[in-house]
Amino acid sequence: MSLAPLDLVAAHPWQNVTFTTYALSLSFFESVVLDGLIRGGSSSALILADAEGVRGSLGEQGAQRVGKDYEVEPIVVSGGVFHAKITAFTSKDECHLLVGSGNLTFGGWGGNCEVLEHLHPEFAADAILDAAEFFDLLRDSPRVRQRAEAHCAQVADQLRSAAQGKAKRGDVRLLHNLRESISEQIVRAAGELGGATRLVAAAPFWDKGAAVDALAGSLGLQEVFVHAHPFGVVEGLPGSDWPRQARTRIAAVSVAPLEAEGRRLHAKVFEVLCRRGRLVISGSANGSTAALNAGHNVEACVMRVQREPVVAWTYRMSEVPDGRVAEEDSGTEEEVRCGILRAVLEGDELVGEVMTPRMTGSASLYSLTTAGAEPLGDVVLSADGTFRAKVQGLEERTWRTGRLVVRVSHIDGRRAEGFVSVAMAASVSRRAGLIGRRLQALLAGTETPADVAAIMSWFHDDPSRLGAGAPAAVGRAGASGQSDQDRLIPVVALGEGYAHAPLDDSHVSPLADGGWQRFMHYVLAAFRERQPSHGTTGPGTPRQDGRGEGEWMEADDVDDDVGRGSVNASNDQRAVAQSLKSFRGLFAILTRPDAPVLQLITALDLTLYVCHRLLPDERDVHDWLRILIDRLSEVSVPAERREDITAAALALVAFTPGREVFRWARRRLLKLDVDLASECPELEGADGFARALPSQMPMQDVSSGLRGIRTFEEQVRAYLSALENQTPSDGYPDLPAAVPTEWRVLRDAFTPNGSRRRIIVTGRADGACPDCNTVMPNSERLKLQSTGIATAANCCGRVVVLAEE
């Protein structure tokens, strides 16, 4: 089988895509299949895999999106394994079914010699209905243990709906063994065609011969033709590649349609010639008792029924393959004991179930990372293997680190491992669409310039997405009572997005809305965190100009001989420009004069992030910080954020040091109740500002300068205190130069003949004379606002001194 199924994967925005498989490669699935689903705009993907396949995929560090962008559900079969390979593509107006021999692996989708049937309701309505029955029985069978019952029921309903009204010809059927064995169904179909006259079979795995003996006997045949693949078969149990002890005569042949050059055989296909037609059966069933008989593996095959005389397969005689030598078992005792579990993380609670082996009683819970096993605490396994655990902070960590694998270790030494599904992922994907994956990249620190541009545009289009206190977008229908969940999604998100979503609202966690809020909290927290200083978080080339490492370079900075080329650099440059354009608009909205404190703090965090990742123009950063610090100094800022604002102010002063800048910064920081007598604070919380604004002064000197200068408010208070005590002091050194005309009156008030009555002390800052209520000239009002001292020039001519509390 070639990679042709990918054409179907990306051909339609499927509502649900369900894969069933035995072996599983999540690295392959994420890099090939999932990306195809993304391009096609599909909205949900679930993999139902045998427990052994899940166990084999747990060590794939390249798979990072399981549990969020798609789900994996382990299946345990009593007396056998889950071996069916079915892919169901369903949407409101379309349905396709793939049934074959290939697992969800690189080999199964391209490397091996496989056989795949593509079914559609227009010509295979019977098989579509048979598949619906398969998913119904998979949900209800006592031999099958799994927890995707609701999903199976939904897929069955969608398949039945797709086949409704379509012609039932009976010439294409899907065989499964959840009700009766595959061999019984083949024998019955052959009898309806007058009885079998020849059996040709190809499969990579056989038992010693019991299965082929039983099938040949039931068909009334004395000889069976078995395909001996010229390029060998895929690796399996030693000695399983041929029915070597069969009592039935086995003739080795080479079947022409299966001689795929260079590919090892993994296809399973049977041709039964009958007196009035032919049967061709292909799918997951090998030539073994576990596959063909009842009560063992779960299998699925497609049977094509041809009722007219046909041309049969052609073949040439071949030789029985040499038996493989038994391979040494490389598995350790611990690997043999390791079972499988499933778990769902909802907030700080992990709810799980050990699927195999059976465990009860006390056990320890671990999170598995590349660094090893991290203890999460102790759990108690109930009689059915379920457990619950409080795991503080694990949900946020899994958004940042990718997949989450946990282990339960029993006190008797047994253990089970499995992937964790993040319950909030459905809420995130439903609300965010395409932007959800970009936000996930931001959390993981792998965002590209295009991701940043899209995120900034998304926030700019609707600032209320930033959380509490953020303004709604212009024209948004929030006032009408429409909920956030009911808002229209942009067409671009529908066209490009892929996200894991539930099949219907009944599958949404009760914490779904809370999950979305928690997710956005994690995103906002990521904005204010220090970004890693390395060149691997985006596709750009790290700067080497002394202004910091890890930023995306402008196109002019890239040398094609050593960089990644002008095309990619130009794309990055456009994305950065778009990001900054969107951020400027968003910043203006967030920092309006009436903005609440939470909105201003969000603007500070976003500005820090933009400085980290985009290195905007220095003057832009200067203006943004000036506005932010002005606004924040007028509101009640939480104590835990004052250090960040202090660091931002220090970075701004260090960039443009000067006496008035020092005075401005001291005034704003004093309003924030910052203790300027302490040592210079660390800039780690705002190092992005320091990187965007090159320092012109050592930070220790900046801190000393802020301690040494006095604001005009402080000097006015010092003057009034001295005046009250009639004792001049040096606590107001800048007043003589700042208000020379008024200073003569202020100075003379200390002398015996000075007139104290020429000074009016007021708490009003509205620019009107406190006694005459006459508005002062604009120049005097501005002087009063900046220095706290002015002249009531339009009326009494006295000196007005503003005594602020």
PDB file of C-alpha atoms in Angstrom, residues 71-287:
ATOM      1  CA  GLU A  71      -6.812  10.820  21.778  1.00  0.00           C
ATOM      2  CA  VAL A  72      -5.513   7.264  22.152  1.00  0.00           C
ATOM      3  CA  GLU A  73      -7.744   4.708  23.855  1.00  0.00           C
ATOM      4  CA  PRO A  74      -6.250   1.304  24.764  1.00  0.00           C
ATOM      5  CA  ILE A  75      -8.303  -1.844  24.148  1.00  0.00           C
ATOM      6  CA  VAL A  76      -7.819  -5.100  26.019  1.00  0.00           C
ATOM      7  CA  VAL A  77      -9.282  -8.297  24.500  1.00  0.00           C
ATOM      8  CA  SER A  78      -9.856 -11.373  26.624  1.00  0.00           C
ATOM      9  CA  GLY A  79      -8.174 -14.393  25.008  1.00  0.00           C
ATOM     10  CA  GLY A  80      -6.497 -12.437  22.236  1.00  0.00           C
ATOM     11  CA  VAL A  81      -5.534  -9.025  20.908  1.00  0.00           C
ATOM     12  CA  PHE A  82      -7.338  -6.163  19.192  1.00  0.00           C
ATOM     13  CA  HIS A  83      -6.124  -6.689  15.631  1.00  0.00           C
ATOM     14  CA  ALA A  84      -8.676  -4.915  13.398  1.00  0.00           C
ATOM     15  CA  LYS A  85      -7.411  -2.145  11.100  1.00  0.00           C
ATOM     16  CA  ILE A  86     -10.309   0.160  10.233  1.00  0.00           C
ATOM     17  CA  THR A  87     -10.295   3.889   9.539  1.00  0.00           C
ATOM     18  CA  ALA A  88     -13.671   5.640   9.543  1.00  0.00           C
ATOM     19  CA  PHE A  89     -13.948   9.137   8.063  1.00  0.00           C
ATOM     20  CA  THR A  90     -17.312  10.680   8.858  1.00  0.00           C
ATOM     21  CA  SER A  91     -18.904  14.080   8.544  1.00  0.00           C
ATOM     22  CA  LYS A  92     -22.418  15.421   8.173  1.00  0.00           C
ATOM     23  CA  ASP A  93     -22.523  14.812   4.427  1.00  0.00           C
ATOM     24  CA  GLU A  94     -19.786  12.269   3.713  1.00  0.00           C
ATOM     25  CA  CYS A  95     -18.467   8.888   4.849  1.00  0.00           C
ATOM     26  CA  HIS A  96     -15.506   6.764   3.785  1.00  0.00           C
ATOM     27  CA  LEU A  97     -14.163   3.538   5.265  1.00  0.00           C
ATOM     28  CA  LEU A  98     -10.679   2.049   4.924  1.00  0.00           C
ATOM     29  CA  VAL A  99     -10.256  -1.594   5.908  1.00  0.00           C
ATOM     30  CA  GLY A 100      -6.993  -3.424   5.449  1.00  0.00           C
ATOM     31  CA  SER A 101      -3.922  -5.104   6.828  1.00  0.00           C
ATOM     32  CA  GLY A 102      -1.756  -2.076   7.571  1.00  0.00           C
ATOM     33  CA  ASN A 103      -1.201  -0.827  11.093  1.00  0.00           C
ATOM     34  CA  LEU A 104      -0.970   2.873  11.923  1.00  0.00           C
ATOM     35  CA  THR A 105       2.789   2.914  11.373  1.00  0.00           C
ATOM     36  CA  PHE A 106       5.320   3.953   8.755  1.00  0.00           C
ATOM     37  CA  GLY A 107       5.436   0.371   7.489  1.00  0.00           C
ATOM     38  CA  GLY A 108       1.681  -0.088   7.506  1.00  0.00           C
ATOM     39  CA  TRP A 109       1.067   3.080   5.501  1.00  0.00           C
ATOM     40  CA  GLY A 110       3.868   2.763   2.996  1.00  0.00           C
ATOM     41  CA  GLY A 111       6.773   0.424   3.729  1.00  0.00           C
ATOM     42  CA  ASN A 112       5.189  -3.023   3.665  1.00  0.00           C
ATOM     43  CA  CYS A 113       3.266  -4.948   1.051  1.00  0.00           C
ATOM     44  CA  GLU A 114      -0.293  -4.328   2.282  1.00  0.00           C
ATOM     45  CA  VAL A 115      -3.844  -4.618   0.943  1.00  0.00           C
ATOM     46  CA  LEU A 116      -6.371  -1.862   1.627  1.00  0.00           C
ATOM     47  CA  GLU A 117     -10.073  -1.668   0.760  1.00  0.00           C
ATOM     48  CA  HIS A 118     -11.692   1.730   0.281  1.00  0.00           C
ATOM     49  CA  LEU A 119     -15.451   1.614   0.884  1.00  0.00           C
ATOM     50  CA  HIS A 120     -18.195   4.179   0.297  1.00  0.00           C
ATOM     51  CA  PRO A 121     -21.959   3.983   0.909  1.00  0.00           C
ATOM     52  CA  GLU A 122     -22.725   4.479  -2.793  1.00  0.00           C
ATOM     53  CA  PHE A 123     -21.345   1.036  -3.688  1.00  0.00           C
ATOM     54  CA  ALA A 124     -20.795  -0.702  -0.329  1.00  0.00           C
ATOM     55  CA  ALA A 125     -23.760   0.209   1.869  1.00  0.00           C
ATOM     56  CA  ASP A 126     -23.876  -3.331   3.290  1.00  0.00           C
ATOM     57  CA  ALA A 127     -20.263  -3.108   4.441  1.00  0.00           C
ATOM     58  CA  ILE A 128     -20.882   0.327   5.987  1.00  0.00           C
ATOM     59  CA  LEU A 129     -23.762  -1.151   7.996  1.00  0.00           C
ATOM     60  CA  ASP A 130     -21.568  -4.116   8.973  1.00  0.00           C
ATOM     61  CA  ALA A 131     -18.992  -1.620  10.253  1.00  0.00           C
ATOM     62  CA  ALA A 132     -21.686   0.113  12.293  1.00  0.00           C
ATOM     63  CA  GLU A 133     -22.462  -3.256  13.868  1.00  0.00           C
ATOM     64  CA  PHE A 134     -18.747  -3.753  14.566  1.00  0.00           C
ATOM     65  CA  PHE A 135     -18.550  -0.504  16.535  1.00  0.00           C
ATOM     66  CA  ASP A 136     -21.770  -1.340  18.388  1.00  0.00           C
ATOM     67  CA  LEU A 137     -20.451  -4.752  19.404  1.00  0.00           C
ATOM     68  CA  LEU A 138     -17.050  -3.302  20.233  1.00  0.00           C
ATOM     69  CA  ARG A 139     -18.849  -1.161  22.761  1.00  0.00           C
ATOM     70  CA  ASP A 140     -20.941  -3.997  24.222  1.00  0.00           C
ATOM     71  CA  SER A 141     -18.795  -7.134  23.898  1.00  0.00           C
ATOM     72  CA  PRO A 142     -17.946  -8.763  27.248  1.00  0.00           C
ATOM     73  CA  ARG A 143     -14.595  -9.846  25.751  1.00  0.00           C
ATOM     74  CA  VAL A 144     -13.513  -6.272  25.067  1.00  0.00           C
ATOM     75  CA  ARG A 145     -12.417  -3.851  27.764  1.00  0.00           C
ATOM     76  CA  GLN A 146     -12.212  -0.213  26.717  1.00  0.00           C
ATOM     77  CA  ARG A 147     -13.560   3.203  27.696  1.00  0.00           C
ATOM     78  CA  ALA A 148     -14.520   4.694  24.342  1.00  0.00           C
ATOM     79  CA  GLU A 149     -18.089   3.406  24.476  1.00  0.00           C
ATOM     80  CA  ALA A 150     -19.701   6.762  23.745  1.00  0.00           C
ATOM     81  CA  HIS A 151     -17.403   7.358  20.789  1.00  0.00           C
ATOM     82  CA  CYS A 152     -18.102   3.907  19.340  1.00  0.00           C
ATOM     83  CA  ALA A 153     -21.841   4.503  19.635  1.00  0.00           C
ATOM     84  CA  GLN A 154     -21.528   7.844  17.871  1.00  0.00           C
ATOM     85  CA  VAL A 155     -19.462   6.419  15.013  1.00  0.00           C
ATOM     86  CA  ALA A 156     -21.950   3.550  14.591  1.00  0.00           C
ATOM     87  CA  ASP A 157     -24.806   6.049  14.334  1.00  0.00           C
ATOM     88  CA  GLN A 158     -22.916   8.128  11.771  1.00  0.00           C
ATOM     89  CA  LEU A 159     -22.159   5.055   9.637  1.00  0.00           C
ATOM     90  CA  ARG A 160     -25.783   3.937   9.690  1.00  0.00           C
ATOM     91  CA  SER A 161     -26.910   7.421   8.754  1.00  0.00           C
ATOM     92  CA  ALA A 162     -24.479   7.477   5.807  1.00  0.00           C
ATOM     93  CA  ALA A 163     -25.839   4.155   4.467  1.00  0.00           C
ATOM     94  CA  GLN A 164     -29.484   5.135   4.855  1.00  0.00           C
ATOM     95  CA  GLY A 165     -31.303   5.087   1.536  1.00  0.00           C
ATOM     96  CA  LYS A 166     -28.394   3.532  -0.374  1.00  0.00           C
ATOM     97  CA  ALA A 167     -28.772   0.326  -2.422  1.00  0.00           C
ATOM     98  CA  LYS A 168     -27.938  -2.930  -0.578  1.00  0.00           C
ATOM     99  CA  ARG A 169     -26.392  -5.183  -3.226  1.00  0.00           C
ATOM    100  CA  GLY A 170     -24.766  -7.722  -0.931  1.00  0.00           C
ATOM    101  CA  ASP A 171     -21.599  -7.913  -3.019  1.00  0.00           C
ATOM    102  CA  VAL A 172     -19.322  -6.138  -0.509  1.00  0.00           C
ATOM    103  CA  ARG A 173     -19.466  -7.081   3.172  1.00  0.00           C
ATOM    104  CA  LEU A 174     -17.362  -6.364   6.210  1.00  0.00           C
ATOM    105  CA  LEU A 175     -16.578  -9.462   8.239  1.00  0.00           C
ATOM    106  CA  HIS A 176     -15.680  -9.315  11.928  1.00  0.00           C
ATOM    107  CA  ASN A 177     -15.557 -11.952  14.635  1.00  0.00           C
ATOM    108  CA  LEU A 178     -17.313 -10.205  17.506  1.00  0.00           C
ATOM    109  CA  ARG A 179     -20.391 -12.338  16.822  1.00  0.00           C
ATOM    110  CA  GLU A 180     -19.081 -15.411  14.935  1.00  0.00           C
ATOM    111  CA  SER A 181     -15.753 -16.534  13.522  1.00  0.00           C
ATOM    112  CA  ILE A 182     -14.302 -15.273  10.245  1.00  0.00           C
ATOM    113  CA  SER A 183     -13.977 -18.839   8.937  1.00  0.00           C
ATOM    114  CA  GLU A 184     -17.656 -19.626   9.581  1.00  0.00           C
ATOM    115  CA  GLN A 185     -18.692 -16.581   7.561  1.00  0.00           C
ATOM    116  CA  ILE A 186     -16.370 -17.538   4.679  1.00  0.00           C
ATOM    117  CA  VAL A 187     -17.674 -21.108   4.596  1.00  0.00           C
ATOM    118  CA  ARG A 188     -21.294 -19.930   4.611  1.00  0.00           C
ATOM    119  CA  ALA A 189     -20.669 -17.455   1.759  1.00  0.00           C
ATOM    120  CA  ALA A 190     -18.887 -20.159  -0.272  1.00  0.00           C
ATOM    121  CA  GLY A 191     -21.853 -22.480   0.228  1.00  0.00           C
ATOM    122  CA  GLU A 192     -24.188 -19.808  -1.187  1.00  0.00           C
ATOM    123  CA  LEU A 193     -22.027 -19.808  -4.336  1.00  0.00           C
ATOM    124  CA  GLY A 194     -22.287 -23.567  -4.799  1.00  0.00           C
ATOM    125  CA  GLY A 195     -19.291 -24.609  -2.709  1.00  0.00           C
ATOM    126  CA  ALA A 196     -15.538 -24.004  -2.907  1.00  0.00           C
ATOM    127  CA  THR A 197     -13.277 -25.456  -5.583  1.00  0.00           C
ATOM    128  CA  ARG A 198      -9.975 -23.719  -4.760  1.00  0.00           C
ATOM    129  CA  LEU A 199      -8.398 -21.705  -1.950  1.00  0.00           C
ATOM    130  CA  VAL A 200      -5.431 -19.376  -2.439  1.00  0.00           C
ATOM    131  CA  ALA A 201      -4.151 -17.574   0.634  1.00  0.00           C
ATOM    132  CA  ALA A 202      -1.465 -15.058   1.522  1.00  0.00           C
ATOM    133  CA  ALA A 203      -0.547 -14.003   5.027  1.00  0.00           C
ATOM    134  CA  PRO A 204       2.647 -13.265   6.930  1.00  0.00           C
ATOM    135  CA  PHE A 205       1.643 -15.300   9.999  1.00  0.00           C
ATOM    136  CA  TRP A 206       0.250 -18.793  10.444  1.00  0.00           C
ATOM    137  CA  ASP A 207      -0.066 -21.220  13.269  1.00  0.00           C
ATOM    138  CA  LYS A 208       1.387 -24.722  12.828  1.00  0.00           C
ATOM    139  CA  GLY A 209      -1.423 -25.568  10.435  1.00  0.00           C
ATOM    140  CA  ALA A 210      -4.535 -26.109  12.539  1.00  0.00           C
ATOM    141  CA  ALA A 211      -6.358 -23.053  11.157  1.00  0.00           C
ATOM    142  CA  VAL A 212      -5.779 -23.855   7.494  1.00  0.00           C
ATOM    143  CA  ASP A 213      -6.709 -27.501   8.140  1.00  0.00           C
ATOM    144  CA  ALA A 214      -9.990 -26.450   9.725  1.00  0.00           C
ATOM    145  CA  LEU A 215     -10.849 -23.964   6.969  1.00  0.00           C
ATOM    146  CA  ALA A 216      -9.954 -26.366   4.145  1.00  0.00           C
ATOM    147  CA  GLY A 217     -11.937 -29.145   5.810  1.00  0.00           C
ATOM    148  CA  SER A 218     -15.011 -26.939   6.188  1.00  0.00           C
ATOM    149  CA  LEU A 219     -14.714 -25.897   2.551  1.00  0.00           C
ATOM    150  CA  GLY A 220     -14.266 -29.501   1.423  1.00  0.00           C
ATOM    151  CA  LEU A 221     -10.802 -28.968  -0.074  1.00  0.00           C
ATOM    152  CA  GLN A 222      -7.809 -31.328  -0.023  1.00  0.00           C
ATOM    153  CA  GLU A 223      -5.208 -28.766  -1.109  1.00  0.00           C
ATOM    154  CA  VAL A 224      -4.507 -25.105  -0.323  1.00  0.00           C
ATOM    155  CA  PHE A 225      -2.267 -22.778  -2.337  1.00  0.00           C
ATOM    156  CA  VAL A 226      -0.222 -20.479  -0.069  1.00  0.00           C
ATOM    157  CA  HIS A 227       1.711 -17.464  -1.299  1.00  0.00           C
ATOM    158  CA  ALA A 228       5.470 -17.652  -0.612  1.00  0.00           C
ATOM    159  CA  HIS A 229       6.509 -14.015  -0.764  1.00  0.00           C
ATOM    160  CA  PRO A 230       9.765 -13.564  -2.685  1.00  0.00           C
ATOM    161  CA  PHE A 231      10.895 -10.646  -0.456  1.00  0.00           C
ATOM    162  CA  GLY A 232      10.041 -12.238   2.860  1.00  0.00           C
ATOM    163  CA  VAL A 233       7.474 -11.280   5.438  1.00  0.00           C
ATOM    164  CA  VAL A 234       7.488  -8.792   8.297  1.00  0.00           C
ATOM    165  CA  GLU A 235       9.096  -9.927  11.511  1.00  0.00           C
ATOM    166  CA  GLY A 236       6.933 -12.018  13.816  1.00  0.00           C
ATOM    167  CA  LEU A 237       7.187 -14.951  16.135  1.00  0.00           C
ATOM    168  CA  PRO A 238       9.832 -17.461  15.035  1.00  0.00           C
ATOM    169  CA  GLY A 239       8.373 -20.244  12.878  1.00  0.00           C
ATOM    170  CA  SER A 240       5.048 -18.469  12.297  1.00  0.00           C
ATOM    171  CA  ASP A 241       5.612 -17.620   8.628  1.00  0.00           C
ATOM    172  CA  TRP A 242       4.280 -20.903   7.159  1.00  0.00           C
ATOM    173  CA  PRO A 243       1.751 -23.647   8.130  1.00  0.00           C
ATOM    174  CA  ARG A 244       4.534 -26.218   8.392  1.00  0.00           C
ATOM    175  CA  GLN A 245       2.621 -28.958  10.220  1.00  0.00           C
ATOM    176  CA  ALA A 246      -0.663 -28.800   8.319  1.00  0.00           C
ATOM    177  CA  ARG A 247      -2.315 -32.109   7.426  1.00  0.00           C
ATOM    178  CA  THR A 248      -3.812 -30.516   4.329  1.00  0.00           C
ATOM    179  CA  ARG A 249      -1.574 -30.528   1.262  1.00  0.00           C
ATOM    180  CA  ILE A 250       0.050 -27.039   1.031  1.00  0.00           C
ATOM    181  CA  ALA A 251       1.325 -25.907  -2.362  1.00  0.00           C
ATOM    182  CA  ALA A 252       3.760 -22.990  -2.323  1.00  0.00           C
ATOM    183  CA  VAL A 253       2.982 -20.463  -5.056  1.00  0.00           C
ATOM    184  CA  SER A 254       3.807 -16.873  -5.940  1.00  0.00           C
ATOM    185  CA  VAL A 255       0.623 -14.885  -6.576  1.00  0.00           C
ATOM    186  CA  ALA A 256       1.192 -12.268  -9.254  1.00  0.00           C
ATOM    187  CA  PRO A 257      -0.745  -9.336  -7.689  1.00  0.00           C
ATOM    188  CA  LEU A 258       1.324  -9.574  -4.484  1.00  0.00           C
ATOM    189  CA  GLU A 259       4.819  -9.528  -5.917  1.00  0.00           C
ATOM    190  CA  ALA A 260       5.512  -5.966  -4.776  1.00  0.00           C
ATOM    191  CA  GLU A 261       9.183  -5.378  -5.504  1.00  0.00           C
ATOM    192  CA  GLY A 262      11.303  -4.941  -2.419  1.00  0.00           C
ATOM    193  CA  ARG A 263       8.413  -4.888   0.088  1.00  0.00           C
ATOM    194  CA  ARG A 264       7.993  -7.477   2.789  1.00  0.00           C
ATOM    195  CA  LEU A 265       4.607  -9.105   3.055  1.00  0.00           C
ATOM    196  CA  HIS A 266       2.129  -7.944   5.682  1.00  0.00           C
ATOM    197  CA  ALA A 267      -1.017  -8.282   3.565  1.00  0.00           C
ATOM    198  CA  LYS A 268      -3.668 -10.863   4.496  1.00  0.00           C
ATOM    199  CA  VAL A 269      -5.798 -11.941   1.565  1.00  0.00           C
ATOM    200  CA  PHE A 270      -7.765 -15.085   0.644  1.00  0.00           C
ATOM    201  CA  GLU A 271      -9.338 -16.070  -2.674  1.00  0.00           C
ATOM    202  CA  VAL A 272     -12.020 -18.765  -2.630  1.00  0.00           C
ATOM    203  CA  LEU A 273     -13.089 -19.982  -6.086  1.00  0.00           C
ATOM    204  CA  CYS A 274     -16.602 -21.395  -6.046  1.00  0.00           C
ATOM    205  CA  ARG A 275     -18.806 -23.196  -8.542  1.00  0.00           C
ATOM    206  CA  ARG A 276     -20.898 -20.071  -9.142  1.00  0.00           C
ATOM    207  CA  GLY A 277     -18.456 -17.262  -8.485  1.00  0.00           C
ATOM    208  CA  ARG A 278     -15.595 -16.148  -6.299  1.00  0.00           C
ATOM    209  CA  LEU A 279     -14.894 -14.674  -2.854  1.00  0.00           C
ATOM    210  CA  VAL A 280     -11.984 -12.316  -2.160  1.00  0.00           C
ATOM    211  CA  ILE A 281     -11.348 -11.629   1.525  1.00  0.00           C
ATOM    212  CA  SER A 282      -8.761  -9.118   2.731  1.00  0.00           C
ATOM    213  CA  GLY A 283      -8.133  -7.339   5.981  1.00  0.00           C
ATOM    214  CA  SER A 284      -6.477  -8.004   9.316  1.00  0.00           C
ATOM    215  CA  ALA A 285      -6.955 -11.774   9.664  1.00  0.00           C
ATOM    216  CA  ASN A 286      -3.855 -13.962   9.351  1.00  0.00           C
ATOM    217  CA  GLY A 287      -3.987 -17.686   8.624  1.00  0.00           C
TER     218      GLY A 287
END
